[in-house]
Coordinates of C-alpha atoms in Angstrom, one line a residue:
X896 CA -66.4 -31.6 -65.8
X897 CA -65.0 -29.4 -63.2
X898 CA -61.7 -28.0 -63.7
X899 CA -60.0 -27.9 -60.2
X900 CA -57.4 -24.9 -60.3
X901 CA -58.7 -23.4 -63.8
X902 CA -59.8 -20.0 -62.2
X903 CA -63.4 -21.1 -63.1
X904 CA -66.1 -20.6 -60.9
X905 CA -68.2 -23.5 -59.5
X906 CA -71.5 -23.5 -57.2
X907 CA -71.0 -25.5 -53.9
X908 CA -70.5 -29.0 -53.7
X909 CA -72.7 -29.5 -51.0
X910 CA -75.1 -27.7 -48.9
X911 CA -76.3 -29.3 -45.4
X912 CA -77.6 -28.1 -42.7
X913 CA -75.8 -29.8 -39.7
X914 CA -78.3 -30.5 -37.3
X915 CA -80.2 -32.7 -40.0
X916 CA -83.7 -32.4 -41.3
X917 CA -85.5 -32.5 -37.8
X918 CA -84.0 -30.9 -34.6
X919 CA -85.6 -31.4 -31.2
X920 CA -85.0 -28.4 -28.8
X921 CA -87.0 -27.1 -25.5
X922 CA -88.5 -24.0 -25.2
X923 CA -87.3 -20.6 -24.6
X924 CA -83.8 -22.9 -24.7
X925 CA -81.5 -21.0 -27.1
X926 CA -80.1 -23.2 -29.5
X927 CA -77.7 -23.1 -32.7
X928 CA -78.5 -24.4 -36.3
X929 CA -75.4 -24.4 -38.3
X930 CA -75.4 -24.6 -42.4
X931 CA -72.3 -25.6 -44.5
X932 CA -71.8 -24.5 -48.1
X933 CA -68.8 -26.7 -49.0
X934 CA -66.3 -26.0 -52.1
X935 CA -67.5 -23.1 -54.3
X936 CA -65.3 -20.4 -55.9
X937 CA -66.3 -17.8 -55.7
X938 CA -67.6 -18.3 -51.5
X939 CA -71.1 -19.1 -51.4
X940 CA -73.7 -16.4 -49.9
X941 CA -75.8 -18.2 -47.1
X942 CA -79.4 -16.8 -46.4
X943 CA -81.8 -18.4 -43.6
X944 CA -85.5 -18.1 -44.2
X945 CA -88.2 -19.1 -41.2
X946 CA -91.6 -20.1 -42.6
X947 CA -90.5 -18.5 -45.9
X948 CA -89.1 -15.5 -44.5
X949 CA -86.1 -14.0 -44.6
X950 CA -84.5 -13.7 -41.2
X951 CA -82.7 -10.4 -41.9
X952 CA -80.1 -11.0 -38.6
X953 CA -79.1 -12.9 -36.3
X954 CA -76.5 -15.5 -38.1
X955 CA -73.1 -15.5 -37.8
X956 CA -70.8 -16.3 -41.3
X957 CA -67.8 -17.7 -41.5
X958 CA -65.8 -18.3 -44.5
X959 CA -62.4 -20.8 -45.1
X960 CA -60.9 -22.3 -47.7
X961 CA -61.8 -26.2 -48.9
X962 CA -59.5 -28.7 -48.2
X963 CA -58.8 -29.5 -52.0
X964 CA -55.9 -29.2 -53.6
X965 CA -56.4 -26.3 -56.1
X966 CA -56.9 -24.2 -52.7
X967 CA -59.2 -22.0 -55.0
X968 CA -62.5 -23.2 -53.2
X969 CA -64.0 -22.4 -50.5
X970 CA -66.7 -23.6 -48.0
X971 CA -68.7 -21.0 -45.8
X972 CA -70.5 -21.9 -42.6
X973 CA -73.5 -19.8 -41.2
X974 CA -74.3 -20.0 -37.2
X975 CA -77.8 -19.5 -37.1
X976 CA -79.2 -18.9 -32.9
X977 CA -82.9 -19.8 -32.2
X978 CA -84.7 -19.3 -29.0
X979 CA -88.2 -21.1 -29.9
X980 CA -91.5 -20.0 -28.4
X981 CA -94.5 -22.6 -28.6
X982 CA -95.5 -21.5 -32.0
X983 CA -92.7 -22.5 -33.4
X984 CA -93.2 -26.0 -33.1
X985 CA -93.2 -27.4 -36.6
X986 CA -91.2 -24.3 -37.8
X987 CA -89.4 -25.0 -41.5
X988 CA -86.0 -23.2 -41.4
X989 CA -84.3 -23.0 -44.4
X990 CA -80.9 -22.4 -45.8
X991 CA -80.0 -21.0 -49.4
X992 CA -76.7 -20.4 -50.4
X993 CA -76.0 -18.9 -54.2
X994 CA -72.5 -18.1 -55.6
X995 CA -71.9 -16.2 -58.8
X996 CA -71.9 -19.8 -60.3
X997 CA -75.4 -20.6 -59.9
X998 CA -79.2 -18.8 -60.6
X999 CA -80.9 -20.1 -58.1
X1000 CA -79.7 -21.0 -54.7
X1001 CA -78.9 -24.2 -53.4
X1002 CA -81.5 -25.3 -50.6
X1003 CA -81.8 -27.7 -47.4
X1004 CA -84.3 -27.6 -45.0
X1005 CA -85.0 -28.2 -41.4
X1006 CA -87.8 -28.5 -39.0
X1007 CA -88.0 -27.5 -35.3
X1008 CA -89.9 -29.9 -32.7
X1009 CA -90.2 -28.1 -29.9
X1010 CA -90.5 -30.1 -26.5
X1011 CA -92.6 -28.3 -24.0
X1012 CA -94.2 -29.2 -20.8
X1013 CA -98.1 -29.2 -20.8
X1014 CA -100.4 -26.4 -21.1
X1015 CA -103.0 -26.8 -19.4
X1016 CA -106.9 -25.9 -19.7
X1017 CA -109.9 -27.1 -17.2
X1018 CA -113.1 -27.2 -19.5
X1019 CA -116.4 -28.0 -17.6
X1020 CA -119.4 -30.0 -19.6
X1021 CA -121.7 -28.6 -19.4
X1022 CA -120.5 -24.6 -18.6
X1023 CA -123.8 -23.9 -17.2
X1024 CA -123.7 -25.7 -13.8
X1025 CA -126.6 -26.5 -11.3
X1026 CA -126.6 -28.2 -8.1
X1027 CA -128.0 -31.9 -8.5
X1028 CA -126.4 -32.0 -11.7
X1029 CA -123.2 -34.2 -12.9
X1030 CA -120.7 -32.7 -14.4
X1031 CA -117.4 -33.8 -16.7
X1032 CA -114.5 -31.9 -16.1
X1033 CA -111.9 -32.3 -18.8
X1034 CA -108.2 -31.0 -18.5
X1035 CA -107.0 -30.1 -22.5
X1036 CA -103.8 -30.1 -22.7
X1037 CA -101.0 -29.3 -25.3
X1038 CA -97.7 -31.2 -24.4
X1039 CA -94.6 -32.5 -26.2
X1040 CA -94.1 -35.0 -26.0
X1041 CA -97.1 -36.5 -25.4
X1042 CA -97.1 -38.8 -22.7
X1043 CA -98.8 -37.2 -19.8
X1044 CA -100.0 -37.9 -16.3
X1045 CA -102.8 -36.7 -14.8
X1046 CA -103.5 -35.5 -11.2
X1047 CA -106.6 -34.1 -10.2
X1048 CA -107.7 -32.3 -6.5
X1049 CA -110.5 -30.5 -5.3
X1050 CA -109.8 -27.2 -2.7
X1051 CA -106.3 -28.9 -1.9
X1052 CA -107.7 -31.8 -1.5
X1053 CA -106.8 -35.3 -4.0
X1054 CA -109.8 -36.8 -6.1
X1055 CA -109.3 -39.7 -7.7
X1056 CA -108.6 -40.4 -10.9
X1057 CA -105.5 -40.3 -13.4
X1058 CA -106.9 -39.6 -16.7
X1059 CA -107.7 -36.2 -18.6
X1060 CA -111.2 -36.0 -17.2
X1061 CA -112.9 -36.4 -13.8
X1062 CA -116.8 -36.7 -13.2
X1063 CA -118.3 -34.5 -10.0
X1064 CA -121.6 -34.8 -8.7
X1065 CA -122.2 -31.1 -7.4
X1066 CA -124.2 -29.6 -4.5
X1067 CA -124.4 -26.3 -3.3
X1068 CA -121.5 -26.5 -0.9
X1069 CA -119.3 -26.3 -3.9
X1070 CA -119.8 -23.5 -5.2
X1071 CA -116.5 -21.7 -5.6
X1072 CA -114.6 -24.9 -5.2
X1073 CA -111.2 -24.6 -7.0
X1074 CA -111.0 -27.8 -9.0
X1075 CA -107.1 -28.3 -10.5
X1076 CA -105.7 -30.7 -12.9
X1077 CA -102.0 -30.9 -12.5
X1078 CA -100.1 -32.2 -15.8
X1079 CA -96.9 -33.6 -16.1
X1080 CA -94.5 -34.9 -18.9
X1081 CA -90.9 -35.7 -19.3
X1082 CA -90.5 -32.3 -19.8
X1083 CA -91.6 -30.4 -16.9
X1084 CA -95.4 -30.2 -14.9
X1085 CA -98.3 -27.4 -15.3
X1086 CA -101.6 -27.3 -13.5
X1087 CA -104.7 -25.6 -14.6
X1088 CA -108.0 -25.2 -12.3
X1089 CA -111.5 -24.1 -12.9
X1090 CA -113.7 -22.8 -10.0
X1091 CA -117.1 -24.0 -10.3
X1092 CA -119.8 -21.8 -10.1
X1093 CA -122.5 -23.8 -9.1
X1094 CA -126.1 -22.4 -9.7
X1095 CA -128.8 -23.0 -6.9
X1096 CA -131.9 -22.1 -6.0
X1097 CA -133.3 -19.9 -3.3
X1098 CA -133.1 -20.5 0.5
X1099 CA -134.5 -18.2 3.1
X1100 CA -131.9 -17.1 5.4
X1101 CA -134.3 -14.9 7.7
X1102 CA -138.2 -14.9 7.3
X1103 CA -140.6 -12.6 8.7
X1104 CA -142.1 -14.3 11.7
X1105 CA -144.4 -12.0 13.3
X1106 CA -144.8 -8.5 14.7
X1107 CA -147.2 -6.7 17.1
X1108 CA -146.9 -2.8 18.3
X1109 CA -149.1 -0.2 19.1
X1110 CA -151.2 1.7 17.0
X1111 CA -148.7 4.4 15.5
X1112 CA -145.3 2.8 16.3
X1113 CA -142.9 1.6 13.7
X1114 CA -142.9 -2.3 12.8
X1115 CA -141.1 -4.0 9.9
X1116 CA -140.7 -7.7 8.9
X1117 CA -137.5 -8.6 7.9
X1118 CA -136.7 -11.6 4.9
X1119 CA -133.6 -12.6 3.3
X1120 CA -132.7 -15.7 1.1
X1121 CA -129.2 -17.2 -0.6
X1122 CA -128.7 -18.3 -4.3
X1123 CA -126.9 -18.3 -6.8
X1124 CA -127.4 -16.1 -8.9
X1125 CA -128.4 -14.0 -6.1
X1126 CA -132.1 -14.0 -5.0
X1127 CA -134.1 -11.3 -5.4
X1128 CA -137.0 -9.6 -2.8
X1129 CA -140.5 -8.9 -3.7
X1130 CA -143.2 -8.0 -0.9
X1131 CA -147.2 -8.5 -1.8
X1132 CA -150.1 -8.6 0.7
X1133 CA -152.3 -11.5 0.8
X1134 CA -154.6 -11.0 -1.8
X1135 CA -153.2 -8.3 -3.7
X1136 CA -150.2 -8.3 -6.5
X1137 CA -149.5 -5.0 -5.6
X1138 CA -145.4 -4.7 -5.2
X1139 CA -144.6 -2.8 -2.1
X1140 CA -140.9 -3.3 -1.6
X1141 CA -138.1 -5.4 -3.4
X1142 CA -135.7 -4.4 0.0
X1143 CA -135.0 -7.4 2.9
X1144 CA -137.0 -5.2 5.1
X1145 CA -140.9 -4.2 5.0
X1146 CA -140.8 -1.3 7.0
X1147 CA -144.2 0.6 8.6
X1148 CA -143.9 3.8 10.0
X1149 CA -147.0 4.3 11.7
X1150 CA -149.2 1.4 12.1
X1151 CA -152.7 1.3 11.3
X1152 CA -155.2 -1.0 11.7
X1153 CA -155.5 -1.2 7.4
X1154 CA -151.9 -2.6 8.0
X1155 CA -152.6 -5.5 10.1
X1156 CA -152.8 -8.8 8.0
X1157 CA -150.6 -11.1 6.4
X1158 CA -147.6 -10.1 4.0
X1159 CA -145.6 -12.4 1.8
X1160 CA -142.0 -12.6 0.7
X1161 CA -141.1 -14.1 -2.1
X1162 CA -137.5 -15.0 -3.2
X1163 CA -136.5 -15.0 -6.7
X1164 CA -133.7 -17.2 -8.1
X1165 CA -133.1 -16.8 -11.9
X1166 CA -133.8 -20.6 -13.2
X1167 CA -135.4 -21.6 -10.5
X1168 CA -138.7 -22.0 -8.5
X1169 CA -139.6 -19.1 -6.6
X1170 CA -140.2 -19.8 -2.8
X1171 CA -142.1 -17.8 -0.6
X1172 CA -142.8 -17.0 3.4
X1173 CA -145.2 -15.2 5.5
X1174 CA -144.9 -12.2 8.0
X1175 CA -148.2 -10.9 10.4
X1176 CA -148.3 -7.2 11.5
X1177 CA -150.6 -6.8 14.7
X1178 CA -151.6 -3.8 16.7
X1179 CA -151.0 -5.0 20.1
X1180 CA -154.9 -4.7 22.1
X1181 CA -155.6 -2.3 24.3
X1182 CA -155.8 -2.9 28.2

């Protein structure tokens, strides 16, 4: 039995943290967490730990005497300020407090939930995406708490739907669209966007047409083509492999007669069909 007013020394009588065993804050919100040591002679020493580690500063101590008769006790409070990041969701703070009474400290705990408003990812399924092809965009979020809506648009522009996924049917025309998923809960909102990079195959913007000069003059035959990734240029002759230019442009700089004939260009889309086009060089005929 305690002796109340014998000199003796005593551990504390209780140890709590204030705040209880679960304490609901918003981040980057500074908040307090308070711990009481009530009733120990000598005062008790009050240590936080985050996580099981020490917090070496930070706390603020004060010490008073008990309301007990013997006004030999004394109860100590620690102030404790916390400014949670999103990784501290879940954190275990913990208060010790030891007196020359005791071995091993007295303990409480508390753990932080940390109320944020979503974070907010656009994943594409597939990544790899073609024209032609359907696609499921999905917006992962992380949100406390957990009730979310969903909002999703396309350029700026609304797309229905109000769940964390969307379906698109793509064409080439939307490539480098700027799909966004805007998330809200209680807490605040968040968008996220993905711009689609939509892979198609080649199409000839010029082709070669045909060209007739006189013997000696400069021609060229010009051929370009669009896709994504970009097409690539290769020049042949009718019946030969031979590679004579990978440029837009075939030039000749001095016709010949071994020059006239038919020339192909062929455009090149990585994971794609090649397509190809045909150019004529002529020597115009003499009057």
């Amino acid at each position: 039995m305690r002796c109340i007013g014998c000199g003796e020394t005593g551990p504390p009588v209780s140890v709590g943290i204030n705040e209880g065993p679960l304490k609901t804050v918003s981040v980057t919100v500074a908040s307090n967490i308070s711990c009481t040591a009530s009733g120990a002679n000598p005062a008790a020493r009050i240590t936080w730990l985050k996580d099981g580690e020490q917090i070496e500063d930070g706390d603020k101590i004060s010490t008073m005497p008990s309301p007990d008769p013997s006004m030999k006790l004394w109860d100590t409070k620690s102030f404790l300020l916390v400014t949670p990041a999103l990784e501290d969701h879940g954190a275990i703070f913990e208060c010790q407090a030891i007196n020359a009474a005791i071995a091993e400290p007295m303990v409480q705990t508390l753990t932080l939930d940390v109320q944020h408003p979503p974070v907010v990812l656009v994943e594409s399924i597939p990544s790899d995406i073609k024209e032609g092809i359907s696609i499921l965009l999905q917006c992962v979020v992380d949100a406390n708490p957990r009730g979310v809506f969903y909002q999703w648009s396309k350029n700026g522009e609304p797309i229905p739907g109000d769940t964390n996924q969307i379906e698109l049917s793509l064409e080439k025309s939307d490539n480098q669209a700027v799909v966004m998923c805007m998330a809200s809960n209680s807490i605040g909102t968040s968008e996220g966007s993905l711009t689609l990079d939509v892979k198609y195959g080649p199409r000839f913007v010029d082709i070669p047409g045909e060209t007739s000069v006189d013997e000696g003059e400069m021609a060229q035959l010009e051929c370009s083509a669009d896709g994504n990734p970009p097409a690539t240029i290769k020049w042949t002759r009718i019946g030969s492999r031979a590679t004579l230019s990978t440029m837009q442009k075939l030039q000749f700089d001095s016709v010949q007669s071994s020059d006239v004939g038919l020339y192909i260009c062929q455009a090149t889309v990585e994971g794609f069909d090649p397509i190809e086009s045909y150019g004529r060089v002529d020597i115009n005929s003499e009057c």
